[in-house]
XYZ file of C-alpha atoms in Angstrom:
734
model
C -11.329 33.423 67.188
C -14.610 32.374 65.647
C -13.380 28.785 65.200
C -12.515 28.504 68.942
C -15.993 29.707 69.814
C -17.534 27.100 67.509
C -15.608 24.244 69.084
C -16.423 25.493 72.589
C -20.143 25.563 71.762
C -19.962 22.046 70.361
C -18.223 20.793 73.532
C -20.745 22.552 75.776
C -23.618 21.045 73.803
C -22.282 17.513 74.129
C -21.705 17.901 77.903
C -25.185 19.299 78.352
C -26.623 16.437 76.336
C -25.021 13.795 78.554
C -26.037 15.661 81.702
C -29.650 15.757 80.587
C -29.569 12.121 79.598
C -28.225 11.101 83.076
C -31.309 12.633 84.637
C -33.606 10.977 82.127
C -34.756 8.202 84.447
C -35.636 10.658 87.194
C -37.361 12.996 84.794
C -39.515 10.295 83.284
C -41.539 10.145 86.471
C -42.203 13.892 86.450
C -45.410 15.396 85.261
C -46.118 16.116 81.629
C -45.125 19.761 81.847
C -41.641 18.802 82.979
C -41.414 16.158 80.236
C -42.327 18.770 77.639
C -39.741 21.167 79.060
C -37.097 18.444 78.890
C -37.969 17.631 75.273
C -37.840 21.308 74.242
C -34.439 21.859 75.810
C -33.096 18.652 74.258
C -34.384 19.599 70.785
C -32.921 23.098 71.024
C -29.466 21.805 71.891
C -29.653 19.221 69.105
C -30.595 21.834 66.494
C -27.801 24.138 67.640
C -25.328 21.282 67.443
C -26.572 20.246 63.988
C -26.498 23.761 62.594
C -22.987 24.325 63.852
C -21.616 21.009 62.658
C -23.345 21.155 59.238
C -21.727 24.426 58.190
C -19.568 23.529 55.156
C -16.052 24.818 55.796
C -13.039 23.329 54.004
C -9.739 23.339 55.851
C -6.771 23.881 53.510
C -3.391 22.549 54.579
C -1.202 24.383 52.048
C -1.565 27.019 49.348
C 1.822 26.281 47.767
C 0.148 23.724 45.527
C -3.181 23.436 43.753
C -5.969 22.621 46.203
C -9.217 21.226 44.818
C -12.320 23.087 45.995
C -14.908 20.754 44.431
C -17.693 19.434 46.622
C -16.955 16.308 48.672
C -18.608 14.495 51.584
C -16.543 16.537 54.045
C -17.097 19.984 52.575
C -19.009 21.640 49.800
C -20.546 24.774 48.350
C -23.756 26.591 49.117
C -26.167 28.559 46.981
C -28.999 31.011 47.461
C -31.419 32.664 45.080
C -32.176 35.502 47.490
C -31.005 39.000 46.680
C -28.061 40.112 48.768
C -25.021 42.344 48.846
C -21.961 40.052 48.559
C -19.735 42.595 50.315
C -21.908 43.138 53.396
C -22.772 39.438 53.549
C -19.084 38.494 53.540
C -18.161 41.119 56.131
C -20.981 40.023 58.437
C -19.935 36.399 58.187
C -16.297 37.186 58.929
C -17.403 39.099 62.034
C -19.377 36.084 63.232
C -22.740 37.698 62.509
C -25.053 35.358 60.620
C -27.799 36.922 58.517
C -31.008 35.012 59.339
C -32.705 36.429 56.216
C -30.296 34.664 53.833
C -31.014 30.947 53.557
C -28.188 28.905 52.001
C -28.604 25.370 50.726
C -26.022 22.776 49.786
C -24.914 22.789 46.144
C -22.620 20.260 44.467
C -19.819 21.791 42.414
C -19.220 21.298 39.539
C -22.790 20.865 38.365
C -25.816 22.945 37.450
C -28.465 24.089 39.858
C -31.974 23.717 38.433
C -33.946 26.866 39.060
C -37.537 26.602 40.286
C -38.642 29.385 37.930
C -37.330 30.742 34.634
C -37.781 34.297 35.888
C -34.883 33.869 38.333
C -31.809 35.388 36.698
C -29.167 35.542 39.425
C -27.816 33.262 42.128
C -25.103 33.620 44.767
C -22.691 30.731 45.286
C -20.737 30.579 48.540
C -17.578 28.697 49.461
C -16.046 28.835 52.948
C -12.546 27.648 53.674
C -9.918 27.930 56.374
C -6.570 29.070 55.024
C -3.275 27.775 56.420
C -1.287 30.043 58.689
C 1.664 30.307 56.315
C 2.578 29.586 52.688
C 5.483 30.343 50.399
C 3.695 31.271 47.151
C 4.084 34.897 46.218
C 0.883 34.913 44.197
C -2.403 33.063 44.578
C -5.299 32.474 42.203
C -8.655 30.767 42.236
C -10.000 28.627 39.385
C -13.790 28.537 39.104
C -14.400 26.369 36.016
C -17.121 27.352 33.538
C -20.090 29.283 34.880
C -23.474 29.540 33.225
C -22.537 32.973 31.896
C -21.691 36.267 33.601
C -20.205 36.524 37.082
C -18.711 38.746 39.753
C -16.466 37.009 42.265
C -15.760 38.332 45.765
C -13.224 37.042 48.297
C -13.711 38.231 51.866
C -15.917 41.049 50.590
C -13.463 42.260 47.917
C -14.160 41.964 44.176
C -11.319 39.893 42.694
C -12.689 39.336 39.195
C -15.670 39.550 36.873
C -16.563 38.261 33.418
C -19.195 39.719 31.113
C -21.605 42.608 31.330
C -24.250 41.802 33.939
C -26.723 44.139 32.208
C -26.370 42.576 28.745
C -28.969 40.172 27.349
C -26.438 38.545 25.023
C -24.312 35.575 26.089
C -20.860 36.598 27.246
C -18.690 33.611 28.141
C -20.647 30.638 29.449
C -17.934 28.196 28.374
C -14.954 30.206 29.620
C -12.888 28.862 32.515
C -12.479 31.616 35.114
C -9.115 32.134 36.779
C -8.907 35.172 39.045
C -5.784 36.466 40.760
C -6.072 36.991 44.527
C -4.559 40.252 45.794
C -1.766 39.848 48.322
C -2.913 40.068 51.923
C -6.568 39.457 51.119
C -6.651 35.894 52.466
C -6.890 35.642 56.262
C -4.046 33.413 57.423
C -5.197 30.553 59.642
C -8.769 31.826 59.720
C -12.023 31.306 57.878
C -12.385 32.939 54.453
C -15.501 33.279 52.334
C -15.782 33.231 48.541
C -19.029 34.615 47.085
C -19.809 34.358 43.363
C -22.660 36.338 41.879
C -23.745 34.389 38.777
C -26.196 35.530 36.125
C -27.573 32.781 33.923
C -28.162 32.761 30.160
C -30.061 29.541 29.564
C -33.548 29.053 30.948
C -33.396 26.972 34.125
C -29.709 26.255 34.678
C -27.276 28.218 36.808
C -24.022 27.585 38.601
C -20.521 26.214 38.010
C -21.426 23.613 35.401
C -18.148 22.121 34.112
C -14.404 21.809 34.696
C -13.245 22.096 38.329
C -12.675 24.589 41.122
C -9.311 25.081 42.790
C -7.135 27.535 44.703
C -3.396 27.786 45.070
C -0.214 29.021 43.470
C -1.254 31.189 40.518
C 1.640 29.998 38.346
C 0.722 26.357 38.890
C -2.954 27.010 38.145
C -2.138 28.860 34.920
C 0.386 26.192 33.941
C -2.116 23.395 34.506
C -4.695 25.085 32.284
C -2.243 25.985 29.524
C -0.705 22.506 29.450
C -4.126 20.964 28.935
C -5.143 23.455 26.254
C -1.853 23.335 24.357
C -1.861 19.540 24.298
C -5.243 19.840 22.595
C -3.804 22.412 20.184
C -0.949 20.035 19.349
C -3.443 17.286 18.519
C -5.417 19.745 16.395
C -2.271 20.545 14.414
C -1.876 16.834 13.695
C -5.519 16.544 12.670
C -5.455 19.566 10.378
C -2.328 18.212 8.696
C -4.252 15.035 7.934
C -7.222 17.052 6.652
C -5.088 19.195 4.347
C -3.352 16.060 3.057
C -6.665 14.481 2.078
C -7.781 17.690 0.381
C -4.518 17.651 -1.546
C -5.262 14.077 -2.625
C -8.694 15.178 -3.824
C -7.340 18.076 -5.884
C -4.800 15.731 -7.423
C -7.484 13.152 -8.231
C -10.963 14.669 -8.244
C -12.707 11.385 -8.941
C -11.951 10.240 -5.360
C -14.598 12.433 -3.715
C -14.276 10.558 -0.431
C -10.968 12.385 0.089
C -12.804 15.711 -0.179
C -15.412 14.732 2.400
C -12.874 13.313 4.830
C -10.602 16.340 4.457
C -13.481 18.748 5.095
C -14.694 16.638 8.021
C -11.256 16.691 9.641
C -10.727 20.419 9.138
C -14.186 21.262 10.490
C -13.579 18.989 13.478
C -10.345 20.870 14.160
C -12.242 24.151 13.931
C -14.931 22.876 16.313
C -12.382 21.644 18.843
C -10.555 24.957 18.648
C -13.814 26.783 19.342
C -14.134 24.631 22.481
C -10.596 25.574 23.505
C -9.870 28.381 25.961
C -7.247 29.919 23.669
C -10.031 31.160 21.385
C -10.597 34.052 23.794
C -7.141 35.370 22.913
C -8.402 36.165 19.391
C -10.624 38.988 20.610
C -13.633 37.846 18.547
C -17.087 38.529 19.951
C -18.508 35.556 21.824
C -21.750 35.440 19.792
C -19.870 35.037 16.506
C -17.678 32.269 17.894
C -20.798 30.430 19.053
C -22.488 30.975 15.694
C -19.518 29.424 13.904
C -19.336 26.586 16.437
C -22.946 25.555 15.880
C -22.640 25.859 12.076
C -19.597 23.582 12.109
C -21.401 21.153 14.401
C -24.275 20.913 11.908
C -21.936 19.799 9.106
C -19.638 17.396 10.961
C -21.714 14.218 11.147
C -23.240 14.545 7.623
C -19.755 14.930 6.142
C -18.511 11.862 7.984
C -21.449 9.680 6.899
C -21.039 10.759 3.275
C -17.319 10.008 3.501
C -18.106 6.416 4.536
C -20.722 6.161 1.778
C -18.342 7.343 -0.920
C -15.406 5.304 0.371
C -17.360 2.056 0.044
C -19.191 3.176 -3.136
C -22.748 3.119 -1.795
C -25.505 5.084 -3.585
C -27.094 8.032 -1.819
C -30.509 7.032 -0.503
C -33.509 9.314 -0.154
C -33.331 9.399 3.653
C -29.736 10.623 3.503
C -30.693 13.331 1.014
C -33.476 14.507 3.331
C -31.148 14.503 6.344
C -28.425 16.406 4.497
C -30.926 19.017 3.321
C -32.282 19.406 6.863
C -28.841 19.974 8.328
C -28.048 22.556 5.660
C -31.222 24.359 6.761
C -30.068 24.194 10.393
C -26.729 25.729 9.415
C -28.467 28.502 7.469
C -30.636 29.257 10.499
C -27.546 29.502 12.702
C -26.035 31.883 10.161
C -28.943 34.342 10.080
C -29.949 34.145 13.761
C -28.134 35.645 16.753
C -30.094 33.834 19.477
C -27.877 31.263 21.198
C -30.862 29.859 23.093
C -32.400 28.931 19.748
C -29.073 27.401 18.711
C -29.030 25.311 21.864
C -32.658 24.217 21.472
C -32.192 23.093 17.850
C -28.922 21.376 18.693
C -30.325 19.418 21.643
C -33.741 18.575 20.199
C -33.097 18.189 16.466
C -29.431 18.024 15.511
C -28.296 15.550 18.161
C -31.270 13.240 17.640
C -30.610 13.337 13.905
C -27.137 12.047 14.639
C -28.744 8.768 15.679
C -30.072 8.326 12.128
C -26.696 9.232 10.654
C -25.011 6.758 12.990
C -27.449 4.037 11.943
C -26.720 4.680 8.257
C -22.965 4.692 8.910
C -23.063 1.456 10.892
C -25.196 -0.130 8.178
C -22.531 0.695 5.593
C -19.680 -0.550 7.767
C -21.319 -3.716 9.087
C -22.273 -4.804 5.580
C -18.671 -4.375 4.488
C -17.390 -6.166 7.593
C -19.703 -9.103 6.812
C -18.193 -9.087 3.330
C -14.808 -9.499 5.083
C -13.514 -6.049 4.229
C -10.614 -5.352 6.595
C -10.738 -1.623 5.886
C -14.334 -1.512 7.100
C -13.390 -3.335 10.311
C -10.632 -0.853 11.118
C -12.894 2.112 10.403
C -15.669 0.543 12.493
C -13.364 0.254 15.509
C -12.306 3.886 15.156
C -15.919 4.981 14.671
C -17.151 3.147 17.770
C -14.442 4.718 19.934
C -15.173 8.182 18.542
C -18.944 7.726 18.886
C -18.559 6.602 22.508
C -16.458 9.679 23.271
C -18.942 11.933 21.466
C -21.761 10.320 23.460
C -19.999 11.137 26.734
C -19.336 14.696 25.548
C -22.991 15.104 24.605
C -24.155 13.937 28.024
C -21.675 16.314 29.610
C -22.930 19.181 27.452
C -26.473 18.347 28.565
C -25.240 18.495 32.191
C -26.264 14.889 32.835
C -22.933 14.510 34.613
C -19.620 16.311 34.809
C -17.017 14.774 32.538
C -14.076 16.280 30.629
C -14.444 16.475 26.870
C -12.527 13.603 25.272
C -13.700 13.510 21.652
C -10.608 15.455 20.613
C -8.418 12.717 22.079
C -10.542 9.813 20.836
C -10.383 11.105 17.288
C -6.737 10.086 17.360
C -7.876 6.445 17.215
C -9.924 7.201 14.137
C -6.959 8.925 12.511
C -4.859 5.851 13.274
C -7.460 3.543 11.721
C -7.573 5.618 8.529
C -3.775 5.784 8.466
C -3.632 2.003 8.808
C -5.994 1.669 5.864
C -3.832 3.983 3.773
C -0.760 2.017 4.784
C -2.471 -1.214 3.738
C -3.406 0.327 0.417
C 0.172 1.446 -0.055
C 1.449 -2.056 0.704
C -1.053 -3.594 -1.700
C -0.042 -1.086 -4.351
C 3.625 -1.955 -3.870
C 2.826 -5.637 -4.171
C 0.945 -5.001 -7.402
C 3.850 -2.910 -8.721
C 6.314 -5.678 -7.862
C 4.112 -8.206 -9.617
C 3.881 -5.948 -12.644
C 7.644 -5.484 -12.700
C 8.188 -9.243 -12.640
C 5.905 -9.800 -15.614
C 6.411 -6.420 -17.256
C 8.406 -7.617 -20.245
C 5.920 -10.343 -21.112
C 2.977 -8.032 -20.671
C 4.613 -5.332 -22.796
C 5.246 -7.818 -25.590
C 1.718 -9.166 -25.289
C 0.171 -5.718 -25.300
C 2.380 -4.583 -28.203
C 1.244 -7.551 -30.265
C -2.383 -6.841 -29.410
C -1.963 -3.211 -30.411
C -0.253 -4.193 -33.672
C -3.072 -6.540 -34.598
C -5.669 -3.948 -33.666
C -3.890 -1.300 -35.715
C -3.696 -3.588 -38.729
C -7.399 -4.309 -38.446
C -8.197 -0.606 -38.139
C -6.035 0.158 -41.175
C -7.800 -2.518 -43.215
C -11.166 -1.129 -42.235
C -9.969 2.399 -42.982
C -8.813 1.388 -46.451
C -12.139 -0.305 -47.110
C -14.022 2.725 -45.859
C -11.966 5.135 -47.951
C -12.528 2.917 -50.977
C -16.272 3.091 -50.365
C -16.024 6.850 -50.003
C -14.036 7.079 -53.224
C -16.475 4.987 -55.235
C -19.389 7.014 -53.897
C -17.659 10.289 -54.771
C -17.043 8.971 -58.294
C -20.792 8.510 -58.651
C -21.733 11.904 -57.196
C -19.204 14.161 -58.925
C -20.629 13.783 -62.475
C -24.123 14.438 -61.144
C -23.145 17.666 -59.345
C -22.222 19.836 -62.314
C -22.685 23.367 -63.649
C -24.080 22.774 -67.152
C -25.604 26.222 -67.628
C -24.608 27.715 -71.004
C -26.575 30.965 -70.868
C -24.759 34.259 -71.421
C -27.462 36.270 -69.649
C -27.905 34.160 -66.525
C -24.583 33.080 -65.061
C -24.295 30.384 -62.386
C -21.272 29.702 -60.172
C -20.633 26.959 -57.597
C -18.460 26.594 -54.513
C -18.470 23.418 -52.406
C -16.562 22.430 -49.274
C -17.639 19.111 -47.809
C -16.903 18.516 -44.123
C -15.557 14.985 -44.624
C -12.248 14.623 -46.441
C -10.335 11.381 -46.997
C -7.264 10.030 -48.712
C -7.250 7.299 -51.296
C -4.114 6.285 -53.148
C -2.272 9.377 -51.906
C -4.933 11.768 -53.159
C -7.374 13.801 -51.099
C -11.079 13.760 -51.851
C -14.249 15.094 -50.247
C -17.600 13.502 -49.637
C -20.791 14.876 -48.150
C -24.480 15.548 -48.524
C -24.406 18.904 -50.362
C -25.090 18.991 -54.108
C -25.238 21.753 -56.759
C -26.750 21.315 -60.243
C -27.550 23.798 -63.017
C -28.722 23.511 -66.594
C -30.962 24.949 -69.280
C -34.530 24.150 -70.271
C -36.967 25.587 -72.799
C -40.585 25.904 -71.743
C -43.354 27.276 -73.967
C -40.767 28.748 -76.295
C -38.875 30.623 -73.583
C -35.395 29.852 -72.367
C -34.808 29.250 -68.682
C -31.810 28.544 -66.509
C -32.596 25.855 -63.948
C -30.623 25.394 -60.716
C -30.852 23.447 -57.486
C -28.902 23.527 -54.221
C -29.551 20.514 -51.973
C -28.410 19.466 -48.487
C -29.169 15.825 -47.680
C -29.651 14.636 -44.113
C -26.679 13.026 -42.375
C -22.911 13.236 -42.483
C -20.357 11.767 -44.900
C -21.640 8.504 -46.401
C -25.275 8.926 -45.309
C -25.467 12.454 -46.690
C -23.643 11.348 -49.818
C -26.327 8.713 -50.356
C -29.024 11.378 -50.279
C -27.038 13.609 -52.625
C -26.579 10.671 -55.007
C -30.329 10.056 -55.131
C -31.007 13.768 -55.579
C -28.469 14.107 -58.381
C -29.715 11.040 -60.225
C -33.391 12.007 -60.096
C -32.863 15.673 -60.943
C -30.538 14.981 -63.856
C -33.174 12.569 -65.146
C -35.743 15.372 -64.955
C -33.404 17.691 -66.885
C -32.785 15.075 -69.547
C -36.496 14.433 -69.898
C -37.189 18.177 -70.208
C -35.088 18.379 -73.376
C -37.751 16.328 -75.172
C -40.247 18.546 -76.986
C -43.155 16.612 -75.520
C -42.243 17.937 -72.056
C -41.502 21.519 -73.124
C -45.082 22.651 -73.454
C -45.361 23.563 -69.756
C -45.482 26.722 -67.750
C -42.515 27.227 -65.368
C -44.760 26.878 -62.321
C -46.028 23.511 -63.532
C -42.525 22.324 -64.359
C -41.328 23.210 -60.861
C -44.342 21.548 -59.279
C -43.877 18.303 -61.207
C -40.155 18.261 -60.409
C -40.889 18.802 -56.718
C -43.555 16.081 -56.611
C -41.251 13.599 -58.295
C -38.476 14.309 -55.793
C -40.972 14.185 -52.904
C -42.242 10.789 -54.002
C -38.731 9.346 -54.293
C -37.517 10.596 -50.899
C -40.774 9.761 -49.157
C -40.173 6.115 -50.067
C -37.226 6.044 -47.617
C -39.719 6.085 -44.700
C -38.082 8.928 -42.823
C -34.492 7.716 -43.062
C -33.581 10.303 -45.688
C -34.685 13.916 -46.112
C -33.187 16.736 -48.160
C -33.576 20.510 -48.076
C -33.379 22.296 -51.429
C -33.804 25.548 -53.282
C -35.043 24.709 -56.786
C -35.474 27.549 -59.285
C -35.984 28.716 -62.862
C -34.821 32.095 -64.219
C -36.259 33.384 -67.496
C -33.397 34.671 -69.615
C -35.300 37.467 -71.340
C -36.909 39.060 -68.293
C -34.854 37.870 -65.305
C -38.016 36.623 -63.573
C -37.131 34.044 -60.930
C -39.476 31.168 -60.055
C -38.334 29.077 -57.091
C -39.225 26.635 -54.327
C -37.547 26.669 -50.887
C -37.977 23.402 -48.988
C -36.601 24.263 -45.506
C -33.327 25.526 -46.966
C -31.579 28.658 -45.623
C -33.115 31.830 -46.993
C -32.187 33.143 -50.433
C -29.958 36.242 -50.537
C -30.257 39.132 -52.993
C -27.077 41.127 -53.563
C -27.950 44.455 -55.198
C -25.810 47.585 -55.338
C -23.397 46.257 -52.702
C -26.133 45.443 -50.176
C -27.195 41.921 -49.239
C -30.722 41.111 -48.044
C -33.104 38.184 -47.855
C -35.938 37.892 -50.369
C -37.841 35.623 -47.988
C -39.348 36.236 -44.588
C -40.702 32.806 -43.723
C -40.457 29.164 -44.691
C -43.686 27.397 -45.613
C -42.351 24.101 -46.928
C -40.632 21.314 -44.982
C -37.767 19.134 -46.211
C -38.430 16.896 -49.194
C -39.370 13.404 -48.012
C -41.611 14.478 -45.130
C -45.101 12.977 -45.663
C -47.910 15.260 -46.905
C -45.358 17.941 -47.695
C -46.930 18.653 -51.081
C -49.961 20.183 -49.380
C -47.816 23.160 -48.374
C -46.184 23.655 -51.787
C -45.839 27.328 -52.716
C -44.019 28.475 -55.858
C -42.542 31.908 -55.296
C -41.269 34.407 -57.849
C -38.932 37.369 -57.747
C -38.087 39.916 -60.432
C -34.338 40.273 -60.842
C -32.969 43.543 -62.133
C -29.942 43.843 -64.367
C -26.801 43.359 -62.291
C -28.640 41.523 -59.501
C -27.030 38.494 -57.915
C -28.797 35.706 -56.064
C -26.701 33.793 -53.511
C -27.950 30.490 -52.128
C -26.155 28.342 -49.572
C -26.622 25.286 -47.369
C -26.823 25.542 -43.570
C -23.054 25.127 -43.296
C -22.903 28.875 -43.934
C -24.579 29.549 -40.558
C -23.434 26.583 -38.414
C -20.174 28.121 -37.232
C -18.236 27.745 -33.996
C -17.386 31.254 -32.805
C -15.697 32.837 -29.794
C -12.537 32.060 -27.842
C -11.422 28.493 -27.200
C -12.643 28.298 -23.601
C -16.036 29.914 -24.386
C -16.837 28.797 -27.923
C -20.492 28.689 -28.982
C -22.412 27.881 -32.153
C -23.519 30.912 -34.146
C -27.284 31.454 -34.121
C -27.403 34.775 -35.994
C -28.437 34.124 -39.607
C -27.828 37.772 -40.502
C -24.089 37.170 -40.184
C -24.142 35.535 -43.629
C -25.429 38.773 -45.159
C -22.352 40.546 -43.774
C -20.062 37.901 -45.242
C -21.693 38.314 -48.690
C -21.205 42.067 -48.539
C -17.610 41.717 -47.336
C -16.861 39.328 -50.216
C -18.816 41.363 -52.817
C -20.789 38.190 -53.608
C -17.607 36.495 -54.853
C -18.081 32.924 -53.627
C -14.415 32.269 -52.943
C -14.070 35.485 -50.956
C -17.331 34.824 -49.135
C -15.969 31.422 -48.078
C -12.748 33.017 -46.801
C -14.719 35.605 -44.802
C -16.791 32.811 -43.270
C -13.610 31.021 -42.178
C -12.351 34.182 -40.490
C -15.622 34.556 -38.611
C -15.811 30.994 -37.281
C -15.036 27.321 -37.734
C -17.281 25.421 -40.152
C -19.178 22.543 -38.534
C -21.080 21.159 -41.542
C -20.934 20.705 -45.293
C -20.953 24.050 -47.111
C -22.174 24.692 -50.638
C -22.737 28.091 -52.279
C -24.616 28.878 -55.500
C -24.449 32.232 -57.273
C -26.959 33.299 -59.952
C -26.216 36.589 -61.772
C -28.604 38.362 -64.163
C -26.729 40.509 -66.696
C -28.604 41.073 -69.979
C -25.809 43.362 -71.221
C -23.618 40.320 -71.765
C -26.094 38.997 -74.349
C -26.056 42.252 -76.307
C -22.273 42.358 -76.249
C -22.032 38.838 -77.619
C -24.469 39.710 -80.385
């Protein structure tokens, strides 16, 4: 009825216009008052005609198919920021009663409406359409695209759907496509209908139907259209995630190829991001804020992972600018994780993250173009895929910024990138097959050639090994006579145990060589008998240590031989020790730092058991008394023999041994032990462990050695010296 009235008014206006125009010539000669009256009447009719003809009403031919409701030149949408009741407004309009207080303005859908003030929270979007008189569809639905957040949708004054809590300050579903079912009988057949959407914004100055499209029609067709689009995307995501998992598998099989890790993570995160942009995510029932949080976190990692994949694939070093960028994007992701403000997410993404992508893109293109110039076909294929993906991402970014309305295509364009990478892998596979075929053709010759090379190398190694073992053997022949237990005292007993780290075979016999040395003997000083002993540990392993031990043994045995002359026996024990130390210091100092030796050098008076000794950075001396082991030293004051100016710190110590006391001295091999389980083995740093081994072995050197082996693996040469004071033995012999 209302439509007939509108057309009648239009016809009447046109007739009136022509009637007034026919009298124009006659009226032009009238007075000014009549001219003004004519102009007023003409303007009134023109405004009425314009207002009637400008009302945006879309005429729908059929509702059995999907009818697009987007704005066109012929029809469109309207919007108002004024407060109103959608129900009463709709009812008034349907009754032909226009509300002069509500001013509607044209609004292009889809697209955002820029608000004049940030304080405005709500807008009302209006769509008028004329339904056909009849249709066959049993159910109808309306598709409204993605709105700027919460909404309530009314058709002919009846609420047909709503999304989100209008009173909540949190985002609800600003990227969700709305599809609302229309109750049967609600649409007015063959008459004008009005759709009113109450929209509440989330972001600052944007409101409206921003993306996707608007449509009305058969509900099954509308749902099918949406699901087909979304499930095609899901199918592509399944393909992408398969590729990502495959590359991760390659990385775990060969961890040196880190580019596989980065590409696999990039692909999987891209799949996750695309899924979070898919409408099926709402079926999971996860809160919207957490889905957005995850989406922005993933977005922060995508481009950095891709750039680092290109860098690692073509073996470029990581520059400082890339390190700074990567660190910045990690900070962005951490901020997304701790914050729940989506507006802050959006601000950082638009003003920092997306502009940073330009730098990443520049670095990536620099890598690829340099390789393309070097005629690398792999780089060319990747570059083509990158350019297509970047172009699609650029369009998506502009769409996300509401520069224009465009469907998201990066998920589809990534297929080209996958194809480029697959082509590269195929080329690598072909090249590998060609290399294998070439190897198979020349395999026999290469095997013979390599076998001959290995035989010659083995012969050379064996010759060198024989020469080395011969050198070891000759050196051991020189050392063994020098390292001897020549003590003949019945009161002071000395025992040795040596286990050198280096063992070798020479002429089917096993020998040892190392830097540890043990010497004992007897001297007479000022008419008193003394037992002299020394335990030395020369610097270095095997032949180097053996050289130091050889020097030590030669010099010390010379000192012992010289002390048997009566001219050298008129000395106090302290003086004898000092002169012996100075002579050794002078000899080792002449090596200019290439040879040092730690020693414990001592004299024990047979009658009293008084011990005089020098410790030159050797492990502490152990006293074993009444089944308890303890150290007789608390600090070391003297460095290794051979260190310059060492004589300035010379201190001769003494200790009174009691009958039955045992002194145990050992090199640092007693403490340098590898302990713990195989996967967590560490070097022993507890020097008190040796005291426990002495007690467990009752100061028996062989047993002490066995207890040490049970505690840990020996890492160095080991030598043990035992000095026992037992005056009862002398009385028994007498």
